[in-house]
Amino acid sequence: MREYKEDRKLAKVVCNACGKNLLVENGILKEECIHVDHDFGFFGSKDGESDSFDLCEACYEKLIAGFTVPVERRERKELL
């Protein structure tokens, strides 16, 4: 869950799974997390709905540990 100040600067990020407050300094997220912002399209029960959530790194790892088909993971050579 993200909260923004009136100037649209990031104020707060909370993990939707465990409730952990992630470190935000001067509008910059200083802790790793995964942010999902998804617009559902046709052919499902959520047509026209949008979901948004954040997961801290620990909750993301717990989530993917339960996958039947593992996440494809590769190491990046350059970080921009």
Coordinates of N, CA and C in Angstrom, one line a residue:
M1 N 0.9 -1.2 0.0 CA 0.0 0.0 0.0 C 0.9 1.2 0.0
R2 N 0.6 2.1 -0.9 CA 1.4 3.4 -1.0 C 0.6 4.6 -0.6
E3 N 1.2 5.5 0.0 CA 0.6 6.8 0.3 C 1.5 7.9 -0.2
Y4 N 0.9 8.9 -0.8 CA 1.6 10.0 -1.4 C 1.2 11.3 -0.7
K5 N 2.2 12.3 -0.6 CA 1.9 13.6 -0.1 C 1.1 14.4 -1.2
E6 N 0.7 15.6 -0.8 CA -0.1 16.4 -1.8 C 0.8 16.7 -3.0
D7 N 2.1 16.8 -2.9 CA 3.0 17.1 -4.0 C 3.3 15.9 -4.8
R8 N 2.6 14.8 -4.6 CA 2.7 13.5 -5.2 C 4.0 12.8 -4.9
K9 N 4.7 13.2 -3.9 CA 5.9 12.6 -3.5 C 5.6 11.4 -2.6
L10 N 6.3 10.3 -2.7 CA 6.0 9.1 -2.0 C 6.2 9.4 -0.5
A11 N 5.2 9.0 0.4 CA 5.3 9.3 1.8 C 5.4 8.0 2.6
K12 N 4.8 6.9 2.1 CA 4.7 5.7 3.0 C 4.5 4.5 2.1
V13 N 5.2 3.4 2.4 CA 4.9 2.1 1.7 C 4.8 1.0 2.8
V14 N 3.7 0.3 2.8 CA 3.4 -0.7 3.7 C 3.2 -2.0 3.0
C15 N 3.8 -3.1 3.5 CA 3.6 -4.4 2.9 C 2.2 -4.9 3.1
N16 N 1.4 -5.2 2.0 CA 0.0 -5.6 2.2 C -0.1 -6.9 2.9
A17 N 0.9 -7.8 2.9 CA 0.8 -9.1 3.5 C 1.1 -9.1 5.0
C18 N 2.2 -8.5 5.4 CA 2.6 -8.6 6.8 C 2.4 -7.2 7.6
G19 N 2.2 -6.1 6.8 CA 2.0 -4.8 7.5 C 3.3 -4.1 7.8
K20 N 4.4 -4.6 7.4 CA 5.7 -3.9 7.7 C 5.7 -2.6 7.0
N21 N 6.2 -1.6 7.7 CA 6.4 -0.2 7.1 C 7.8 -0.3 6.5
L22 N 7.9 0.0 5.2 CA 9.1 0.0 4.5 C 9.8 1.4 4.6
L23 N 11.1 1.4 4.5 CA 11.8 2.7 4.7 C 11.7 3.6 3.5
V24 N 11.1 4.8 3.7 CA 11.0 5.8 2.7 C 11.7 7.1 3.2
E25 N 12.6 7.6 2.4 CA 13.3 8.8 2.8 C 13.3 9.8 1.6
N26 N 12.8 11.0 1.9 CA 12.7 12.0 0.9 C 12.0 11.6 -0.4
G27 N 10.9 10.8 -0.2 CA 10.1 10.4 -1.3 C 10.7 9.2 -2.1
I28 N 11.8 8.6 -1.6 CA 12.4 7.5 -2.2 C 12.3 6.2 -1.4
L29 N 11.9 5.1 -1.9 CA 11.8 3.9 -1.3 C 13.2 3.3 -1.1
K30 N 13.6 3.1 0.1 CA 15.0 2.6 0.4 C 15.1 1.2 0.8
E31 N 14.0 0.4 0.5 CA 14.0 -1.0 0.9 C 13.4 -1.7 -0.3
E32 N 13.8 -2.9 -0.6 CA 13.3 -3.7 -1.7 C 11.9 -4.1 -1.5
C33 N 11.1 -4.0 -2.5 CA 9.7 -4.6 -2.5 C 9.2 -4.8 -3.9
I34 N 8.2 -5.5 -4.0 CA 7.6 -5.7 -5.3 C 6.2 -5.0 -5.3
H35 N 6.0 -4.2 -6.4 CA 4.8 -3.4 -6.5 C 4.0 -4.0 -7.6
V36 N 2.7 -4.3 -7.4 CA 1.9 -4.8 -8.5 C 0.7 -3.8 -8.6
D37 N 0.5 -3.4 -9.9 CA -0.6 -2.6 -10.3 C -1.2 -3.2 -11.5
H38 N -2.3 -3.8 -11.4 CA -2.9 -4.6 -12.5 C -4.3 -4.2 -12.8
D39 N -4.5 -4.0 -14.1 CA -5.9 -3.7 -14.6 C -6.4 -5.0 -15.2
F40 N -7.5 -5.5 -14.7 CA -8.1 -6.7 -15.2 C -8.9 -6.4 -16.5
G41 N -8.8 -7.2 -17.5 CA -9.4 -7.0 -18.8 C -10.7 -7.9 -18.9
F42 N -10.9 -8.4 -20.1 CA -12.1 -9.2 -20.3 C -11.9 -10.6 -20.0
F43 N -13.0 -11.4 -20.0 CA -13.0 -12.8 -19.9 C -12.8 -13.3 -18.4
G44 N -12.9 -12.5 -17.5 CA -12.8 -12.9 -16.1 C -13.9 -12.3 -15.2
S45 N -13.9 -12.6 -13.9 CA -14.9 -12.1 -13.0 C -14.6 -10.7 -12.5
K46 N -13.4 -10.2 -12.8 CA -12.9 -8.9 -12.3 C -12.8 -7.9 -13.4
D47 N -13.6 -8.1 -14.5 CA -13.6 -7.1 -15.7 C -13.7 -5.7 -15.2
G48 N -12.8 -4.8 -15.7 CA -12.9 -3.4 -15.4 C -12.3 -3.0 -14.0
E49 N -11.9 -4.0 -13.2 CA -11.3 -3.7 -11.9 C -9.8 -3.5 -11.9
S50 N -9.3 -2.8 -11.0 CA -7.8 -2.6 -10.9 C -7.4 -2.9 -9.4
D51 N -6.3 -3.7 -9.3 CA -5.8 -4.0 -8.0 C -4.3 -3.5 -7.9
S52 N -4.0 -3.1 -6.7 CA -2.6 -2.5 -6.5 C -2.2 -3.0 -5.1
F53 N -0.9 -3.5 -5.0 CA -0.4 -3.9 -3.7 C 1.1 -3.9 -3.7
D54 N 1.7 -3.9 -2.5 CA 3.1 -4.0 -2.3 C 3.4 -5.2 -1.4
L55 N 4.5 -5.9 -1.7 CA 5.0 -7.0 -0.9 C 6.5 -6.7 -0.5
C56 N 6.8 -6.8 0.8 CA 8.2 -6.8 1.1 C 8.9 -8.0 0.6
E57 N 10.3 -8.0 0.6 CA 11.0 -9.0 0.0 C 10.7 -10.4 0.7
A58 N 10.6 -10.4 2.0 CA 10.3 -11.6 2.7 C 9.0 -12.2 2.3
C59 N 8.0 -11.4 2.2 CA 6.6 -11.9 1.9 C 6.6 -12.4 0.4
Y60 N 7.3 -11.7 -0.5 CA 7.5 -12.1 -1.8 C 8.1 -13.5 -1.9
E61 N 9.1 -13.7 -1.1 CA 9.8 -15.1 -1.1 C 8.8 -16.1 -0.6
K62 N 8.1 -15.8 0.4 CA 7.1 -16.8 1.0 C 6.0 -17.1 -0.1
L63 N 5.6 -16.1 -0.8 CA 4.6 -16.3 -1.8 C 5.1 -17.2 -2.9
I64 N 6.2 -16.9 -3.5 CA 6.7 -17.7 -4.6 C 7.2 -19.1 -4.2
A65 N 7.5 -19.3 -2.9 CA 7.8 -20.7 -2.4 C 6.7 -21.6 -2.6
G66 N 5.5 -21.2 -2.6 CA 4.3 -22.0 -2.8 C 3.9 -22.3 -4.2
F67 N 4.6 -21.7 -5.2 CA 4.3 -21.9 -6.6 C 4.6 -23.3 -7.1
T68 N 3.7 -23.9 -7.9 CA 3.9 -25.2 -8.4 C 5.0 -25.1 -9.5
V69 N 4.9 -24.1 -10.4 CA 5.9 -23.8 -11.4 C 6.8 -22.7 -10.8
P70 N 8.1 -23.0 -10.6 CA 9.0 -22.0 -10.0 C 9.1 -20.7 -10.8
V71 N 9.4 -19.6 -10.1 CA 9.7 -18.4 -10.8 C 11.0 -18.5 -11.6
E72 N 11.0 -17.9 -12.8 CA 12.3 -17.9 -13.6 C 13.1 -16.8 -13.0
R73 N 14.3 -17.2 -12.5 CA 15.2 -16.2 -11.9 C 16.5 -16.1 -12.7
R74 N 17.0 -15.0 -13.0 CA 18.3 -14.8 -13.6 C 19.0 -13.6 -13.0
E75 N 20.3 -13.6 -13.1 CA 21.1 -12.6 -12.5 C 21.4 -11.5 -13.6
R76 N 21.1 -10.3 -13.2 CA 21.4 -9.2 -14.2 C 22.8 -8.7 -14.0
K77 N 23.4 -8.4 -15.2 CA 24.8 -8.0 -15.2 C 25.0 -6.5 -14.9
E78 N 24.0 -5.7 -15.3 CA 24.1 -4.3 -15.0 C 22.8 -3.8 -14.3
L79 N 23.0 -2.9 -13.3 CA 21.9 -2.3 -12.6 C 21.9 -0.8 -12.9
L80 N 20.8 -0.3 -13.5 CA 20.8 1.1 -13.8 C 19.9 1.8 -12.8

